[in-house]
Coordinates of C-alpha atoms and ligand atoms in Angstrom, one line a residue:
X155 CA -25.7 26.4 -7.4
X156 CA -24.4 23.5 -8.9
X157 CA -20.9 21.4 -8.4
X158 CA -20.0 19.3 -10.9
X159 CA -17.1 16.7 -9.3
X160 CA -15.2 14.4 -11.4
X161 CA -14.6 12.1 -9.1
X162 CA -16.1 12.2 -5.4
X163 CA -16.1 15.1 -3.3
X164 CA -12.0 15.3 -1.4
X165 CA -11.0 13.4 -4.3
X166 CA -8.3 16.0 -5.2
X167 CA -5.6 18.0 -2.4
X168 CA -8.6 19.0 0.2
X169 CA -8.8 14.8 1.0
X170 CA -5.4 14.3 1.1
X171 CA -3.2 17.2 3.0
X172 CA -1.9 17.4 5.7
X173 CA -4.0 19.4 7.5
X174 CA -2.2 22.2 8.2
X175 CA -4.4 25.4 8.5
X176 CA -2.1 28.0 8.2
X177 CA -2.3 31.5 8.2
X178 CA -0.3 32.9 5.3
X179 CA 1.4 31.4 2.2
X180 CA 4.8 29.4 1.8
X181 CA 6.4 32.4 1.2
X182 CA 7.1 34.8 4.0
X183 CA 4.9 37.6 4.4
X184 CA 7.8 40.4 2.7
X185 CA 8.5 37.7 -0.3
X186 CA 4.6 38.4 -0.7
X187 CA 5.0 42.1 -0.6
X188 CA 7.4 42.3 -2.9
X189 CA 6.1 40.5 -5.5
X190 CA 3.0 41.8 -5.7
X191 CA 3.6 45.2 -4.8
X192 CA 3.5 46.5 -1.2
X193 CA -0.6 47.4 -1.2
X194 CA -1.5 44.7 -2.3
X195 CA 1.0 42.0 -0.7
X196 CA -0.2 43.5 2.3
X197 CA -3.9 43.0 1.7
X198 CA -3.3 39.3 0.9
X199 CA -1.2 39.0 4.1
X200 CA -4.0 40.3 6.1
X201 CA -6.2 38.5 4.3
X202 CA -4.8 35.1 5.1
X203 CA -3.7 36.1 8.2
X204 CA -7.8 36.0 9.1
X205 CA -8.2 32.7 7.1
X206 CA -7.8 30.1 9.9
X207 CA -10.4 32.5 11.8
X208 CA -12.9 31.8 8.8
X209 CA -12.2 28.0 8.4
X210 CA -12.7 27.6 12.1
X211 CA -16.0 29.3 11.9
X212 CA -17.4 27.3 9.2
X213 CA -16.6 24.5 11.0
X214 CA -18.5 25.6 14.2
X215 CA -21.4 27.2 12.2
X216 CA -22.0 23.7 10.4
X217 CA -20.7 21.3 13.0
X218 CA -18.2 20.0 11.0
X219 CA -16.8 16.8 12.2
X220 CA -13.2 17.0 11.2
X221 CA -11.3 16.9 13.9
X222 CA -10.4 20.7 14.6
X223 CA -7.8 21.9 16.5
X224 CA -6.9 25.3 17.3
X225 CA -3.4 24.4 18.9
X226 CA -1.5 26.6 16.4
X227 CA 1.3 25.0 13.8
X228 CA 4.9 24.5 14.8
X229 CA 7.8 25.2 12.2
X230 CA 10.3 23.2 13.2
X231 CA 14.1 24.0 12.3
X232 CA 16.1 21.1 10.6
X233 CA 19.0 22.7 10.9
X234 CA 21.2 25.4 12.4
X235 CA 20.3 27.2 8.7
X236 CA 16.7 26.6 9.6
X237 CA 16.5 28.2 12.8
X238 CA 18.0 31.6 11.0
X239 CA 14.9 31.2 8.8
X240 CA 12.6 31.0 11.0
X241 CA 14.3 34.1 13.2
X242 CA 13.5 36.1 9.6
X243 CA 9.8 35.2 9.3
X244 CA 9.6 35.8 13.2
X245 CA 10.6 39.4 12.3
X246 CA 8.4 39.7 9.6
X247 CA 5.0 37.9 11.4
X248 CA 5.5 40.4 14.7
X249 CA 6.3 43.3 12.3
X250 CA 2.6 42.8 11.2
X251 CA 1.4 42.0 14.8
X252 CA 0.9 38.0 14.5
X253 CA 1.3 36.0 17.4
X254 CA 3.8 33.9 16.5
X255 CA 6.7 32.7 19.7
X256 CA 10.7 31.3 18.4
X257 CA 11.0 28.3 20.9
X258 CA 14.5 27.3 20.8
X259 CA 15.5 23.6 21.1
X260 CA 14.4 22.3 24.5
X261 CA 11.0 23.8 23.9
X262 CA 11.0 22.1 20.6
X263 CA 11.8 18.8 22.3
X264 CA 8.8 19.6 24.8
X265 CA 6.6 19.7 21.9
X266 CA 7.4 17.6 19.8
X267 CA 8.5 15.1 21.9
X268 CA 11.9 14.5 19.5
X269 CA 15.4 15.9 20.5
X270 CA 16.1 16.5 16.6
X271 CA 14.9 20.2 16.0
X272 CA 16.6 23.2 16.6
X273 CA 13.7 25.7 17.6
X274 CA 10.6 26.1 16.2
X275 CA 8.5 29.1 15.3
X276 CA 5.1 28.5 17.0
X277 CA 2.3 30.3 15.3
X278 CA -1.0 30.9 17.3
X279 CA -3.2 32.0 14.7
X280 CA -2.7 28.3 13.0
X281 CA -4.0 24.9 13.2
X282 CA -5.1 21.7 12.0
X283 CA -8.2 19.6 11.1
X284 CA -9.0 16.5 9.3
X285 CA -8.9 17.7 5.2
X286 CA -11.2 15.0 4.0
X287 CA -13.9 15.4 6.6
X288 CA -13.8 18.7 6.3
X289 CA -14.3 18.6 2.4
X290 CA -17.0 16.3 3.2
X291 CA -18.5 18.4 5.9
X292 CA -18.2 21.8 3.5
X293 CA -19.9 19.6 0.3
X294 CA -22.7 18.8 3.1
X295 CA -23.4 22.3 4.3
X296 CA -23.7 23.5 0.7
X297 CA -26.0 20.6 0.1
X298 CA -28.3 21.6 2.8
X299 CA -28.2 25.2 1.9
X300 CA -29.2 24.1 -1.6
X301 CA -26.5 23.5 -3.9
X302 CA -26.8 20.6 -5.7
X303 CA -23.8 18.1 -6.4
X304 CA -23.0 15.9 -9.2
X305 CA -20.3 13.3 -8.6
X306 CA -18.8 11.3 -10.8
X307 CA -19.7 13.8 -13.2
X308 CA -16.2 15.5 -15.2
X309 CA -17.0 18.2 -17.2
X310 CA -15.5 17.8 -20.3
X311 CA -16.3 20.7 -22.3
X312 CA -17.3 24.7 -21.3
X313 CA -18.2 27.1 -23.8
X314 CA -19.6 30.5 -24.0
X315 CA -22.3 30.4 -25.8
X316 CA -25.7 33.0 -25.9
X317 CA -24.9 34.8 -22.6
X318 CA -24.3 31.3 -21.1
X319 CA -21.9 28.6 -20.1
X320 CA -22.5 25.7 -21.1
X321 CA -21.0 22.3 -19.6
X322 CA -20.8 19.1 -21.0
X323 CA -20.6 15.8 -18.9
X324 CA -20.1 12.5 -20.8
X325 CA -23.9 12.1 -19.3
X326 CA -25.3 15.5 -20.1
X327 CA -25.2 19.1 -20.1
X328 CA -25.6 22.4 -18.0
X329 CA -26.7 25.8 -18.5
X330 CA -25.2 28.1 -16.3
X331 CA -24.8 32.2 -16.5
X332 CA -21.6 31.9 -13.9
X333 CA -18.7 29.2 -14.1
X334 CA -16.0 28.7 -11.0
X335 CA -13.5 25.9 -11.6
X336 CA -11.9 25.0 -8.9
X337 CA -9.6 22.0 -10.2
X338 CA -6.0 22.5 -9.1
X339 CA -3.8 20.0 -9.0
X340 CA -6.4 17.4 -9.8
X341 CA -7.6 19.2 -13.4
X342 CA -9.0 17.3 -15.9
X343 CA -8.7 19.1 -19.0
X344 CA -11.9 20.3 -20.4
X345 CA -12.5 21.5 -24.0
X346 CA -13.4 25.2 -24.2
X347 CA -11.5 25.9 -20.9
X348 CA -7.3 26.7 -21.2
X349 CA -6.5 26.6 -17.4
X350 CA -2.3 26.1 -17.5
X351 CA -0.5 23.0 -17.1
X352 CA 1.0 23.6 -13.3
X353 CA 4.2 22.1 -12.0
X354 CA 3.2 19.4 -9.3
X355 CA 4.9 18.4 -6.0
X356 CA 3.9 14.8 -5.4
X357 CA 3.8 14.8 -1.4
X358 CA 2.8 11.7 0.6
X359 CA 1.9 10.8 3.9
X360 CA 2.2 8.0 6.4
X361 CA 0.0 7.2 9.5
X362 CA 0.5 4.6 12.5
X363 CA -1.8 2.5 14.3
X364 CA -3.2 4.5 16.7
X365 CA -1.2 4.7 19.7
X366 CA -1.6 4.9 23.1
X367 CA 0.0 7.2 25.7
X368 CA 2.4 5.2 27.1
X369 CA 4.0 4.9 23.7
X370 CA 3.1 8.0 22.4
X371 CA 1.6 10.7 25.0
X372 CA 5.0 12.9 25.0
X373 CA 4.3 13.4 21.4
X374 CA 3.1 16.6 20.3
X375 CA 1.1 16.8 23.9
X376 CA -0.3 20.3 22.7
X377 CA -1.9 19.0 19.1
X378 CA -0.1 21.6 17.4
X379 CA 0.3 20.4 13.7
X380 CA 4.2 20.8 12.2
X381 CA 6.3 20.9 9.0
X382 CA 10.3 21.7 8.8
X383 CA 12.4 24.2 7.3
X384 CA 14.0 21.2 4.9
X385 CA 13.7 22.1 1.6
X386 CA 12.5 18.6 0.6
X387 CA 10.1 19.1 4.0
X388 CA 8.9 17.0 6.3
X389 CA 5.5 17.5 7.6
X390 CA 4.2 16.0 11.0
X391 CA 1.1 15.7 13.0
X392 CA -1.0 13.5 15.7
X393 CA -4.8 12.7 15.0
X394 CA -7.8 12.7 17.3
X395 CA -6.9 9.0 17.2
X396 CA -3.2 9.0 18.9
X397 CA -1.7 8.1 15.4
X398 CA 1.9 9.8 14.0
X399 CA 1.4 11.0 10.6
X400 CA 4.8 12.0 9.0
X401 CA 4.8 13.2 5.1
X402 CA 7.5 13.9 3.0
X403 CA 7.7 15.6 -1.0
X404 CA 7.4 12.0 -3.0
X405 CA 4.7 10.2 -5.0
X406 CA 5.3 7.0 -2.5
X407 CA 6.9 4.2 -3.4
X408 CA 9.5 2.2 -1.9
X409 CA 12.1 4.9 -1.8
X410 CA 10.3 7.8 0.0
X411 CA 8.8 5.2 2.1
X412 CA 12.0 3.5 3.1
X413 CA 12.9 7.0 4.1
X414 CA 10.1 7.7 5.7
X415 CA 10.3 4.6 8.2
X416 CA 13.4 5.5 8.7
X417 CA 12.7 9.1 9.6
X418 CA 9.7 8.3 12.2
X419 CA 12.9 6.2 13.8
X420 CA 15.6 8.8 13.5
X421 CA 12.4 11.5 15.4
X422 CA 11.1 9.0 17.7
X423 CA 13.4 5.6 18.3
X424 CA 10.9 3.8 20.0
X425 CA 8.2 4.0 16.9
X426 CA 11.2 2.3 14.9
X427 CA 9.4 -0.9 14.7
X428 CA 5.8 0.9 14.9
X429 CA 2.6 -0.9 12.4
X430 CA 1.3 1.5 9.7
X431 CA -2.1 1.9 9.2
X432 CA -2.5 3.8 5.4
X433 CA 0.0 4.9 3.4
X434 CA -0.9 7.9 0.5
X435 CA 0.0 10.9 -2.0
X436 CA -1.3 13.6 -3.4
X437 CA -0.6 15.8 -6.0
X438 CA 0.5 19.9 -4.8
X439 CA -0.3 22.5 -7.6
X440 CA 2.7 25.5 -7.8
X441 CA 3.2 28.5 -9.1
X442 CA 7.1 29.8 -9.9
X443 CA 6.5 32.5 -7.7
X444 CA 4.4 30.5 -4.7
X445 CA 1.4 32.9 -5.3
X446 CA -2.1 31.6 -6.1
X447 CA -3.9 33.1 -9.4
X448 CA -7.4 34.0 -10.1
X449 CA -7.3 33.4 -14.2
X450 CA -10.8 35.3 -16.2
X451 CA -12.0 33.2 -18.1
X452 CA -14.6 35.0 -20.1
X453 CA -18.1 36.6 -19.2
X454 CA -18.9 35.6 -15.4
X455 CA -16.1 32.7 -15.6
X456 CA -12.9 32.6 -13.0
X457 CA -10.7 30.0 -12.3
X458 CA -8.7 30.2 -9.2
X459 CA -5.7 27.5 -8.6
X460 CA -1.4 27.6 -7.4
X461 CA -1.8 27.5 -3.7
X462 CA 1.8 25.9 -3.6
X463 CA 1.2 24.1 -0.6
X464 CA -0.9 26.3 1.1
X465 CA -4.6 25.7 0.0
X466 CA -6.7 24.8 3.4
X467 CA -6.9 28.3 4.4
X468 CA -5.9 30.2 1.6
X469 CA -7.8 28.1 -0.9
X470 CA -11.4 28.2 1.4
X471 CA -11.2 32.4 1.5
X472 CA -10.0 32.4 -2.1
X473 CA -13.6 30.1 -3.5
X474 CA -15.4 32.5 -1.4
X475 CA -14.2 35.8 -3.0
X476 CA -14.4 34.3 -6.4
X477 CA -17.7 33.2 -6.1
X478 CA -18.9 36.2 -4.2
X479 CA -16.9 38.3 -7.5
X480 CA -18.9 36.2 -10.0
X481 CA -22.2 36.5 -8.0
X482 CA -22.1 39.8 -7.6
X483 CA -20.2 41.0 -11.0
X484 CA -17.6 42.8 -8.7
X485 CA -14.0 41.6 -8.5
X486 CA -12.8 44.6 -6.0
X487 CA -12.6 42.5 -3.1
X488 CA -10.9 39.7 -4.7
X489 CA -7.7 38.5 -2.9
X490 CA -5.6 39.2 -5.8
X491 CA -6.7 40.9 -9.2
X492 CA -7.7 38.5 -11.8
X493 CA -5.9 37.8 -14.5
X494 CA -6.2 37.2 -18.7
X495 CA -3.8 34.5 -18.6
X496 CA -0.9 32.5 -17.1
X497 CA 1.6 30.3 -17.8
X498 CA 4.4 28.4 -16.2
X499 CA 7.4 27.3 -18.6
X500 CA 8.2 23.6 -18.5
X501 CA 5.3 22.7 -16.2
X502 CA 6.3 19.0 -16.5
X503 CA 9.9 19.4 -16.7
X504 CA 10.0 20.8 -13.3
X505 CA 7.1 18.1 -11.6
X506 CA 10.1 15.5 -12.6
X507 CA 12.4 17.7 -11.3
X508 CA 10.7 18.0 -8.0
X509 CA 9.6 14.3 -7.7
X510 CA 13.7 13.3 -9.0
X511 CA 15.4 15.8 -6.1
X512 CA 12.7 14.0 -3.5
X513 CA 14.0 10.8 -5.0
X514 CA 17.6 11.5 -4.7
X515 CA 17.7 13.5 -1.2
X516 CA 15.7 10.9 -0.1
X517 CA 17.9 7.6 -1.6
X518 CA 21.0 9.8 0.0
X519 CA 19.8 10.3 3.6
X520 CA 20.4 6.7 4.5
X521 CA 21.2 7.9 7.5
X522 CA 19.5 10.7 8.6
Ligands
FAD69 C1 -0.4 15.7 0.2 C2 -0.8 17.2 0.2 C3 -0.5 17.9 1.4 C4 -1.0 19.2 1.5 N1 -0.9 19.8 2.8 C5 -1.5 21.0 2.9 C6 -1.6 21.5 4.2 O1 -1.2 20.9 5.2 N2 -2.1 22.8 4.4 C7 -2.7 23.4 3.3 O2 -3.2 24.6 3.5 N3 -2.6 22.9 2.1 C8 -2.1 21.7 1.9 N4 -2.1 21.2 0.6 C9 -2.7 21.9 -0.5 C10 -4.2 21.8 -0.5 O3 -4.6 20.5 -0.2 C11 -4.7 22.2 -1.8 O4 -4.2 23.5 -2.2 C12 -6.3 22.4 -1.8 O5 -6.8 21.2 -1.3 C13 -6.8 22.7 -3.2 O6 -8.2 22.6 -3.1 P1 -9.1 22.7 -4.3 O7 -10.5 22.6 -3.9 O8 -8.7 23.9 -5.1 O9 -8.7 21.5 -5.3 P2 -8.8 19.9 -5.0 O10 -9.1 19.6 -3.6 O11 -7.6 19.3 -5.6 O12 -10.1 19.6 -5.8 C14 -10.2 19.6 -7.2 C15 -11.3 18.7 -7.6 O13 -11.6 18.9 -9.0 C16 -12.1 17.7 -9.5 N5 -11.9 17.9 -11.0 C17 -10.8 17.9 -11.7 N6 -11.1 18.1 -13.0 C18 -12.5 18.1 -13.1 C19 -13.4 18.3 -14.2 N7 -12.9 18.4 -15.5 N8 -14.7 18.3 -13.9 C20 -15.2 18.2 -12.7 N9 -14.3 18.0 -11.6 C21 -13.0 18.0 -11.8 C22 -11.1 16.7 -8.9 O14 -11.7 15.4 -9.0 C23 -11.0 17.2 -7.5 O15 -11.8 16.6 -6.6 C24 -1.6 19.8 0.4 C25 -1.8 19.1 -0.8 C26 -1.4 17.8 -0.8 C27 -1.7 17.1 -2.1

């Protein structure tokens, strides 16, 4: 096995997220149901319903050091509106036996350690790591299990040629008889290949210093990672090392980072005035309908992409299959059928739509 990485290994979304290991899509589990039909919405929901499970036991099995923790996700209600949202997917996780708890607004307070939610649906099954180390740690085990990795290395062409792929770097070539690109958000176009242009969310992230408890041990005491029921969403989280890291949908900048200062204040007063360690973005690959696709490509070629947010889990079970489908020249057990093509209309339109209603609701909420 060979990965060819344009840049270095966590260059793209796996370095960059937020961390969140969640079991399931963005969309509620009936949303996926009824798009895809009801057999096989319900095999994807089960499906990544087991995801964190199988990201949790490759960490174990290679002694990944990425900061797991298996505290569960909380999603934390904005608003009134919010809280009705999260009563819906409540239904809909316990309908299907998950172990998710509706915490209404003093338990929210407890765990977060902020008066500002209204509830929160805590979800058990859910949980968080750090994305870049465990990128890192998954590019290592593959390494010692004999892959062999090339970065720095884009491809920039693929063809089909003789019962082969063949790849082109600007330094060379490769011969391969299966082909899994695995690009995302992060794709750089390659001639041969015609992945889709994808609308992107530009999301960003800010950390503090690391801080200690007397500043910061009420919050989240339990580790649970969180995001909000905003639909320009916040997401929120606490590392190994005590800091706050608070993200919002942006591409940085001074807007979204005015904002975001201001938001760490309006959760937690006392961090008003709080130092910032790193400040960064990343780019979030979507689908219109929130569903990740497997594209054919040709003869023992898949592409798999459009986890809308949702890639740690989803995106680890979803390389597996498709390189499991290639190996074994049996797409049965993929998590959703492969397709010939797809496209989504205005792809760049709508990433400056997203990134200008970021912009706007985040210019507006001066006060938040
Ligand atoms: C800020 C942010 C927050 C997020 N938060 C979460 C979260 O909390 N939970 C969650 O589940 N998901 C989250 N996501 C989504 C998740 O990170 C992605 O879905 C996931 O990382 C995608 O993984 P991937 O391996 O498919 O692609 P990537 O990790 O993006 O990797 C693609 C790689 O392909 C390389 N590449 C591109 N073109 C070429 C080429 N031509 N040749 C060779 N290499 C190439 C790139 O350099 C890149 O390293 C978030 C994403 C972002 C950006």
């Amino acid at each position: 096995m060979v990965l060819l990485e344009a840049a270095q290994v966590g260059h793209g979304g796996s370095g960059r997220n937020v961390g969140l290991v969640n079991a399931g899509l963005w969309l509620p589990p009936d949303a996926v149901g009824a798009r895809l039909g009801e057999g096989p919405g319900e095999a994807l929901n089960a499906t990544l319903a087991a995801a964190p499970d199988r990201v949790f036991d490759l960490i174990a099995r290679h002694e990944i050091a990425c900061e797991p923790q298996r505290a569960g996700t909380l999603h934390l209600a904005h608003a009134p509106t919010g809280l009705r949202d999260l009563r819906r997917r409540a239904e809909q996780a316990r309908a299907r036996g998950a172990p998710v708890t509706l915490l209404g607004a003093d338990e929210a307070a407890r765990r977060t350690g902020s008066a500002r939610f209204h509830g929160a649906l805590h979800d058990a099954r859910a949980g968080t790591i750090q994305p870049l180390s465990y990128a890192r740690g998954l590019a290592r085990a593959a390494a010692g299990a004999g892959a062999r990795i090339f970065e720095d290395s884009a491809v920039v062409a693929a063809e089909y040629h003789g019962g082969q792929w063949v790849l082109r770097t600007d330094g060379g070539k490769l011969r391969a008889r299966r082909l899994l690109i695995a690009t995302n958000a992060y794709h750089r176009p390659a001639e041969g290949t015609r992945l889709p242009d994808l609308p992107l969310v530009n999301f960003f992230q800010i950390a503090t210093e690391p801080l200690g408890d007397n500043i910061g041990g009420d919050i989240l005491p339990g580790g649970e990672g969180c995001w909000d029921t905003g639909t320009v969403m916040t997401s929120l989280r606490r590392d190994a090392g005590g800091r706050v890291i608070l993200g919002g949908m942006g591409a940085g900048g001074q807007i979204h980072e005015g904002w975001a200062r201001r938001k760490l204040a309006h959760l937690f007063p006392r961090l008003a005035d709080a130092p910032l360690a790193h400040v960064w973005s990343g780019r979030i690959a979507m689908t219109g309908d929130h569903l990740p696709r497997i594209l054919r490509l040709g003869p023992g070629g898949l592409a798999v992409f459009g986890y809308s947010g949702r890639g740690i889990a989803p995106g680890t079970v979803f390389g597996e299959a498709a390189a499991r489908a290639l190996l074994a020249g049996d797409e049965t057990a993929l998590p959703v059928p492969a397709v010939e093509s797809h496209t989504e209309a205005m792809a760049a339109l709508r990433t400056l739509g997203f990134e200008m209603a970021a912009r706007m609701v985040h210019l507006v909420s001066a006060r938040l």
